[in-house]
Tab-separated table of C-alpha atoms and ligand atoms in Angstrom:
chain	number	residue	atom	x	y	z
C	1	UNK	CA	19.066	-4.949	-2.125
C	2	UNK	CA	15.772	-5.479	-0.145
C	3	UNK	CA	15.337	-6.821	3.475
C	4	UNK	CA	12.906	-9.154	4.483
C	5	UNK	CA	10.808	-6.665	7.235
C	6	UNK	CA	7.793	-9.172	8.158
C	7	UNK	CA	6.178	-12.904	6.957
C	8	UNK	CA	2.642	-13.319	7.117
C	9	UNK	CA	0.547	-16.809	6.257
C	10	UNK	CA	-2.000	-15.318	4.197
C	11	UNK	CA	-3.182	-18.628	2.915
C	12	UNK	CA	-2.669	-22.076	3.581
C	13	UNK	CA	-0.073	-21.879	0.754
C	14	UNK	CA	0.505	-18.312	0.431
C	15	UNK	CA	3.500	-16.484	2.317
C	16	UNK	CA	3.395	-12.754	2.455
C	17	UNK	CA	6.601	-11.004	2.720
C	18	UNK	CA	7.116	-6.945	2.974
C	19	UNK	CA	10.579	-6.312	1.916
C	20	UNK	CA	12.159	-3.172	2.808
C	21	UNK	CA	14.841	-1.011	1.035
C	22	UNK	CA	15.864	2.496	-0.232
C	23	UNK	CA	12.927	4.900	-1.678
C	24	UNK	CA	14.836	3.887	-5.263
C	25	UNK	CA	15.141	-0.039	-4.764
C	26	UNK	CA	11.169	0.038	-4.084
C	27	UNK	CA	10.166	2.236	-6.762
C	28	UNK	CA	12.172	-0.208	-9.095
C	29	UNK	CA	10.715	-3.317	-7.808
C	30	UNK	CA	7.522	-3.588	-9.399
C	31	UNK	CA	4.562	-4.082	-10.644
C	32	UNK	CA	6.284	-7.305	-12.055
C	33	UNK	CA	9.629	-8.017	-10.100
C	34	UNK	CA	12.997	-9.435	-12.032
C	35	UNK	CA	13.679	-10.938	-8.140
C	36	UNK	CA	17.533	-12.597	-7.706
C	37	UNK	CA	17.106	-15.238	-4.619
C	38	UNK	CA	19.889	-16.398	-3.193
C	39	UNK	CA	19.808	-20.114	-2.180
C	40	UNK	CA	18.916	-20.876	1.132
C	41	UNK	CA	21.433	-21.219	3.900
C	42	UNK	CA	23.801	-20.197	1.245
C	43	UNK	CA	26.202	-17.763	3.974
C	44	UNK	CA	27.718	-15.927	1.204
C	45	UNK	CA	25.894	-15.514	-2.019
C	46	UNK	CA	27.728	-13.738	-5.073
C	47	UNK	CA	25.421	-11.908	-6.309
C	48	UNK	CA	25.248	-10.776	-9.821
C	49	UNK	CA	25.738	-6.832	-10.912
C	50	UNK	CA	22.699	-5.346	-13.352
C	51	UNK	CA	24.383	-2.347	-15.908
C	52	UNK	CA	22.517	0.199	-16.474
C	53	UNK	CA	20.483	-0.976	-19.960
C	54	UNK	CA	19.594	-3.586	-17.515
C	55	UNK	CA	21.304	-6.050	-18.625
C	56	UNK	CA	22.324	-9.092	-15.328
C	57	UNK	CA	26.278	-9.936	-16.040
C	58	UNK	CA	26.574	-13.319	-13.794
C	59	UNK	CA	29.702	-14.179	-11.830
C	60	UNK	CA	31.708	-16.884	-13.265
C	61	UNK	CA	30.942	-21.059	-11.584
C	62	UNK	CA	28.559	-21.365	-9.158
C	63	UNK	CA	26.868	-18.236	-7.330
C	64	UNK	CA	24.146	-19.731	-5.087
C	65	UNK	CA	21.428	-16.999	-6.855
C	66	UNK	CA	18.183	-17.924	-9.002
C	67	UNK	CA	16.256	-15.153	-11.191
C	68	UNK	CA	12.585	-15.304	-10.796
C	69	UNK	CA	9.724	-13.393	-12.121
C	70	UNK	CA	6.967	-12.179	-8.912
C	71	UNK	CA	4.452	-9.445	-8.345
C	72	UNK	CA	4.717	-6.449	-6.548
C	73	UNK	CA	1.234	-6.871	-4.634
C	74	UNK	CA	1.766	-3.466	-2.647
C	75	UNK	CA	4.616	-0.779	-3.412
C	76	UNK	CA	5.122	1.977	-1.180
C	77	UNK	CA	8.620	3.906	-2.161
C	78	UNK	CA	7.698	6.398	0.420
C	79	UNK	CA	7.790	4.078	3.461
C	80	UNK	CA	10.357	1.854	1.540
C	81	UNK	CA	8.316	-1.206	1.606
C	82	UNK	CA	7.109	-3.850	-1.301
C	83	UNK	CA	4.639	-6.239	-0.758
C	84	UNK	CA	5.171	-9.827	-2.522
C	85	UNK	CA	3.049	-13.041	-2.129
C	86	UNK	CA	4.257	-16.245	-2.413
C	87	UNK	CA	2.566	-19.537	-3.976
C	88	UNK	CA	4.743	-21.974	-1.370
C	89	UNK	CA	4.724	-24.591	-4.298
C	90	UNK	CA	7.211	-27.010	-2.401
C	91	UNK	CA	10.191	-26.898	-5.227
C	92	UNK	CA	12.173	-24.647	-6.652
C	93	UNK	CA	14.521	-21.977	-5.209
C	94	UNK	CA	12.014	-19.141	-4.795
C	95	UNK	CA	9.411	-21.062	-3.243
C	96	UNK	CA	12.241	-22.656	-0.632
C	97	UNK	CA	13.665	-19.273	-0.083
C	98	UNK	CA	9.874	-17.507	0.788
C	99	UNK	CA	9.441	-20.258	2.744
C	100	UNK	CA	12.489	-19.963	4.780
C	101	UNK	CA	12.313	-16.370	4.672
C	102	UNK	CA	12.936	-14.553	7.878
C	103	UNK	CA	13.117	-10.808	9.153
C	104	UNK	CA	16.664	-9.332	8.338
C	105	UNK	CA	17.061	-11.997	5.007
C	106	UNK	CA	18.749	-10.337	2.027
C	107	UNK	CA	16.969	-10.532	-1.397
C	108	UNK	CA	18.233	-8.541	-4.221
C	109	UNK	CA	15.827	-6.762	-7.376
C	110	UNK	CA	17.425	-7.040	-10.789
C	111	UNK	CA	14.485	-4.429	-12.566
C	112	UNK	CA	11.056	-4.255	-12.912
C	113	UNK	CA	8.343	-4.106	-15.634
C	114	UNK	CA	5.033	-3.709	-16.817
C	115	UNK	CA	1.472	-6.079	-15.446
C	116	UNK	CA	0.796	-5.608	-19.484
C	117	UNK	CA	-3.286	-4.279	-18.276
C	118	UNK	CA	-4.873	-1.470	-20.170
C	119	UNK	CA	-8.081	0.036	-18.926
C	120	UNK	CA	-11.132	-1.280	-20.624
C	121	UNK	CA	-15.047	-0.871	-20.030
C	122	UNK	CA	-15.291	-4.878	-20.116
C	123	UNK	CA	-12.501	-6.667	-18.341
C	124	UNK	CA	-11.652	-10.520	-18.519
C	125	UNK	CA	-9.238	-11.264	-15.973
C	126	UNK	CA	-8.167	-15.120	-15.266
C	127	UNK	CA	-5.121	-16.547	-13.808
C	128	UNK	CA	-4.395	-19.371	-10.641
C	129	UNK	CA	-2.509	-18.207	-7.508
C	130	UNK	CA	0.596	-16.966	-8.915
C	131	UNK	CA	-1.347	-14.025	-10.830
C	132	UNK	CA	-3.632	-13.407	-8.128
C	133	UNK	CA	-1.296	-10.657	-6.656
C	134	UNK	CA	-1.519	-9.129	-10.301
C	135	UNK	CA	-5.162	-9.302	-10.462
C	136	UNK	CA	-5.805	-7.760	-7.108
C	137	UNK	CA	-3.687	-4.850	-8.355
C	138	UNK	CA	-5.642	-4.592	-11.507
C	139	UNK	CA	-8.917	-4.562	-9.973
C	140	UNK	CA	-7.675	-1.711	-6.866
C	141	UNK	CA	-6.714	0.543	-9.800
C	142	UNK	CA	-10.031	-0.301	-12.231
C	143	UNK	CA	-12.397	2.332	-12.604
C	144	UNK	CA	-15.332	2.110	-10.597
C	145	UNK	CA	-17.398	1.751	-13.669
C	146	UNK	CA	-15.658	-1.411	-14.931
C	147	UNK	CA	-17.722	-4.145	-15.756
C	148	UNK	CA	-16.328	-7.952	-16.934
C	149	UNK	CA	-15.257	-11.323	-14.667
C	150	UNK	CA	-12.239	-12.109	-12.763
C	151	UNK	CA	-11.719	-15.711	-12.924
C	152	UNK	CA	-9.506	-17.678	-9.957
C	153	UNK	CA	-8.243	-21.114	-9.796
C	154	UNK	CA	-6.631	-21.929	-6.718
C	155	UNK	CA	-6.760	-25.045	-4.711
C	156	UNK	CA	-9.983	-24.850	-2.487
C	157	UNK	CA	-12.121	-22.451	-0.244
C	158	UNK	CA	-9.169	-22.007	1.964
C	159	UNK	CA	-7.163	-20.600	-0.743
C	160	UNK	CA	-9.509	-18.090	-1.313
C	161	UNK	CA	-8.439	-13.632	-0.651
C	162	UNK	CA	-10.445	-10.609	-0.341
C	163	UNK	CA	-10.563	-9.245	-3.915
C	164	UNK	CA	-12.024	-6.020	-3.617
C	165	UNK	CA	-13.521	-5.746	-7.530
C	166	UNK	CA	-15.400	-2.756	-8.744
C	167	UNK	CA	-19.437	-3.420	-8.371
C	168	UNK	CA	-19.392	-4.439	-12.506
C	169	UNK	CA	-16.762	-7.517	-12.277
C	170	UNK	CA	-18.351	-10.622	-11.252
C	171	UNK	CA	-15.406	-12.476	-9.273
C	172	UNK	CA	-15.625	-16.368	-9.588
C	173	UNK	CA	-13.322	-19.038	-7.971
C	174	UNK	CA	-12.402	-22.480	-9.202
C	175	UNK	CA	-11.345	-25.015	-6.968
C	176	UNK	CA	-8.881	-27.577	-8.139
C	177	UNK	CA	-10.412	-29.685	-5.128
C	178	UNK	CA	-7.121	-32.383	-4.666
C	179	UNK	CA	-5.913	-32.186	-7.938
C	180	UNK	CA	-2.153	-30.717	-8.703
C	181	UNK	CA	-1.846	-27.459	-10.019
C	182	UNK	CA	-1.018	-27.391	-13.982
C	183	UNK	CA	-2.734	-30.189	-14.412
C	184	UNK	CA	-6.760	-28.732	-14.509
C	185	UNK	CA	-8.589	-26.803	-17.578
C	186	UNK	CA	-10.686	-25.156	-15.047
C	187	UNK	CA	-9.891	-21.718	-16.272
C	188	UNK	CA	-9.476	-22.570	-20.088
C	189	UNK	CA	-13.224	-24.468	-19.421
C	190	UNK	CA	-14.465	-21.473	-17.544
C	191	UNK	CA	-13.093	-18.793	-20.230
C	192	UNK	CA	-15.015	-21.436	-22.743
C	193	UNK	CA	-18.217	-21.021	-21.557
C	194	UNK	CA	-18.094	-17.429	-21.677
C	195	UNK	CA	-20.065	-15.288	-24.679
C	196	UNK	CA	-18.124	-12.858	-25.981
C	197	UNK	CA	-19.863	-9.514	-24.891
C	198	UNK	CA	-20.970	-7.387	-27.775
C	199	UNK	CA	-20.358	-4.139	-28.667
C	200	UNK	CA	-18.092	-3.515	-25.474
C	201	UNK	CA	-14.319	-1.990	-25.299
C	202	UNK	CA	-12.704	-5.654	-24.216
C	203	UNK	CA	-9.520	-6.458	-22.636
C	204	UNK	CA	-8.631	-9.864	-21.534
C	205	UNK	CA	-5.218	-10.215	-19.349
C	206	UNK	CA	-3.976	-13.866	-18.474
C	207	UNK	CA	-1.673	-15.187	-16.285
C	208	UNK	CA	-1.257	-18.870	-15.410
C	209	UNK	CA	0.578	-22.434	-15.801
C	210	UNK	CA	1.898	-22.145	-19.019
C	211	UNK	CA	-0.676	-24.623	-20.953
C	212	UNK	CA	-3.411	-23.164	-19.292
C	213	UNK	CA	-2.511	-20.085	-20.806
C	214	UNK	CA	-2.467	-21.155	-24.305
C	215	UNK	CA	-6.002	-22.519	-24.135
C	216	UNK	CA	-7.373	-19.467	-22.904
C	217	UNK	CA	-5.374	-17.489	-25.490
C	218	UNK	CA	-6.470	-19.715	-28.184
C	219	UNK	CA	-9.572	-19.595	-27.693
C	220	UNK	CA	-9.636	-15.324	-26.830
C	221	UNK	CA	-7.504	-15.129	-30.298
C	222	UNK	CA	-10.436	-17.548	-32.247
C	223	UNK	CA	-13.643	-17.625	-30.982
C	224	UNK	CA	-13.367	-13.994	-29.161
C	225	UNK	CA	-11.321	-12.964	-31.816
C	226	UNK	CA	-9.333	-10.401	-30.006
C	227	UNK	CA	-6.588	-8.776	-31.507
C	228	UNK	CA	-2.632	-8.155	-29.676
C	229	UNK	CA	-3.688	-5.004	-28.671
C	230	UNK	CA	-6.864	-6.533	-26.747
C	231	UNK	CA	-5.444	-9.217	-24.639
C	232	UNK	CA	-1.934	-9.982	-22.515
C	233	UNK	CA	-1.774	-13.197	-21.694
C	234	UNK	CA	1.396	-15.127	-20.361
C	235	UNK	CA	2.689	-18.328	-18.866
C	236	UNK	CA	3.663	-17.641	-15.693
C	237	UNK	CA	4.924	-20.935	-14.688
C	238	UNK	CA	5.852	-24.136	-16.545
C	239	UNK	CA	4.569	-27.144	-15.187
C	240	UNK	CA	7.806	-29.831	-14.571
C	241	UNK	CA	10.202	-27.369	-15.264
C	242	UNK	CA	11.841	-24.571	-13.667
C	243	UNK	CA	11.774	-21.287	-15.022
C	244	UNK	CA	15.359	-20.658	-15.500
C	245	UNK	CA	18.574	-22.526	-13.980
C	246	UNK	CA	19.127	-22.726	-10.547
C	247	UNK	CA	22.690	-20.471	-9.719
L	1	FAD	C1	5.625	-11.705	-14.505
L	1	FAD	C2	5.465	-12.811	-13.475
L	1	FAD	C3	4.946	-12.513	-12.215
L	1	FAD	C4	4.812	-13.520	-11.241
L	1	FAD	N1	4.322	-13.195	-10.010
L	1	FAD	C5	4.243	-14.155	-9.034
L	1	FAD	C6	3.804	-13.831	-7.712
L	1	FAD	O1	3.519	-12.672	-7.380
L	1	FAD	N2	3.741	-14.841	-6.798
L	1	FAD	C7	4.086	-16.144	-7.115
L	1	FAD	O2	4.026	-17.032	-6.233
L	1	FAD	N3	4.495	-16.472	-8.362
L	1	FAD	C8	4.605	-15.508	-9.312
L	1	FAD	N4	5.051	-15.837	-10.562
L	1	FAD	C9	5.356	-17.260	-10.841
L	1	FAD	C10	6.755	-17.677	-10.382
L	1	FAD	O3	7.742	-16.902	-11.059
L	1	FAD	C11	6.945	-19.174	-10.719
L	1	FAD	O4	6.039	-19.951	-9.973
L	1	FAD	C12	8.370	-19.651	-10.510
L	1	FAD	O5	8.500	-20.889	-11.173
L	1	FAD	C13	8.740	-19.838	-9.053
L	1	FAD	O6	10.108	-20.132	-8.977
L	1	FAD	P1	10.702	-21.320	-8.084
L	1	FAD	O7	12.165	-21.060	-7.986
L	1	FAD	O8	9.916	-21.430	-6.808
L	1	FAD	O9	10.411	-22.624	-8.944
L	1	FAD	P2	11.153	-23.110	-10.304
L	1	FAD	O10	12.595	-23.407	-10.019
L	1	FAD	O11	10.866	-22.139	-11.410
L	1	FAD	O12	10.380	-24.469	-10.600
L	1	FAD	C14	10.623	-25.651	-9.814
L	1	FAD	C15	9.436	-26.602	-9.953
L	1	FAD	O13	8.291	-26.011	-9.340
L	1	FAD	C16	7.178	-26.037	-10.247
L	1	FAD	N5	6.356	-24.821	-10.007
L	1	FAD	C17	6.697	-23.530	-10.227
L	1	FAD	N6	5.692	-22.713	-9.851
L	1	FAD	C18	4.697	-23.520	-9.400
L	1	FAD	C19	3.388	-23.268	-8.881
L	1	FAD	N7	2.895	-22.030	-8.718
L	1	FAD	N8	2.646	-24.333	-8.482
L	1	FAD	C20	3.125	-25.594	-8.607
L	1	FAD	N9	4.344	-25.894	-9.095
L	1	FAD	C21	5.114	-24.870	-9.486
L	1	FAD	C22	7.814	-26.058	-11.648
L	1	FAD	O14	6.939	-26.659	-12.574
L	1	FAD	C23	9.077	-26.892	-11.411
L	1	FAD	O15	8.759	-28.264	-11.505
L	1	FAD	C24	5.177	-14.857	-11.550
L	1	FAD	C25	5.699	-15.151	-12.830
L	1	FAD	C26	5.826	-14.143	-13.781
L	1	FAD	C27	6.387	-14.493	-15.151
């Protein structure tokens, strides 16, 4: 179990919350977060148990708690505290509870996994809001010598965060300027009009709206023609749909 400690408006649309727990709960929370959110204003959750493989057993009937995949942006086990943003996206259980999130709040961590980056001397990084988190990460722990592009999409100017990069990654934002998000090819269009770079040790990692991230993949796979072991690249959300049920 984590506790909500502080909420920050980082963005317009992004909520910061520091959760804070046992030395163990943080270390296990991150970089990518199984999170279990219970529903809001829900006064008594059941909350599911995790065995030890990992594996969530669910209570039986309704339990008032949704699994959802987030980013440990900061994760300090020593001062017990993890650091998640939140796209506030108006809809789904996550997004409500962030929203509604306030100090003393109850949130429980389920396990936690890989970001799926490998060092490279050429990085390609390209995601919307929701991987931003990620991609600061991946840039704080680059070596200096990196080179490569980190391509954002987020809504406009005002969505825009420091992104410390190392002096080689060219950091470029897209602005969806009014329209919905999952609906552009901003970053598929951007990835297109990149050349490949020659000769270079490549990685590309990709996190976005689902669709998004099969255009960019596609074309990394084809005209790129990187191999499994040269790209990660994965929907983070699904346009229309949620991403599992809602307990
Ligand atoms: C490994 C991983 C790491 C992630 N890290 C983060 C993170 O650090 N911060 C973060 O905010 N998200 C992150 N996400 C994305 C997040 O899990 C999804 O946005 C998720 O759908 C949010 O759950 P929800 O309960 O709010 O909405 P859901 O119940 O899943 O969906 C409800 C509705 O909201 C829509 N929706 C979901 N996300 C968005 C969005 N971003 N913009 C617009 N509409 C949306 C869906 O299409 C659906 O119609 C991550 C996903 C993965 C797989």
């Amino acid at each position: 179990m984590l506790t909500v400690a502080t909420t920050t408006e980082v963005t317009p649309s992004v909520r910061r919350i520091v959760l804070s727990g046992t030395p163990e709960a943080v270390a296990a929370a991150g970089p990518t977060i199984s999170l279990l959110v219970p529903r809001v204003g829900d006064p008594a959750p059941r909350w599911p148990t995790v065995q030890r493989d990992g594996r969530i057993v669910w209570p039986q009937g309704s339990h008032g708690v949704s699994l959802r995949s987030y980013t440990a942006r900061r994760q300090d086990p020593g001062r017990g505290e993890v650091e998640i943003d939140f796209v506030l996206h108006g809809d789904g259980p996550a997004a409500a509870w962030a929203g509604a999130a306030a100090p003393g709040a109850a949130v429980a961590v389920a396990g936690g996994g890989p970001l799926g980056e490998r060092p490279a001397g050429w990085l390609l990084l390209a995601g919307d809001e929701t991987a931003l988190p990620a991609i600061s990460r991946i840039l704080a722990e680059a070596a200096p010598s990196t080179r490569g592009v980190a391509l954002v999409e987020v809504a406009d100017a005002a969505e825009e965060q420091p992104l410390p990069a190392p002096d080689g990654v060219a950091v470029r934002w897209l602005h969806r300027d009014g329209s919905p998000p999952g609906e552009e090819t901003l970053l598929a269009d951007a990835v297109a009009a990149l050349d490949r770079p020659d000769g270079e040790d490549l990685f590309a990692w990709v996190a976005a709206e689902s669709a998004a991230v099969r255009a960019v993949r596609a074309d990394l796979r084809g005209r790129w023609g990187l191999g499994r072991a040269q790209h990660h690249a994965i929907g983070y959300w699904r346009r229309g749909r949620a991403m599992s049920p809602a307990g």
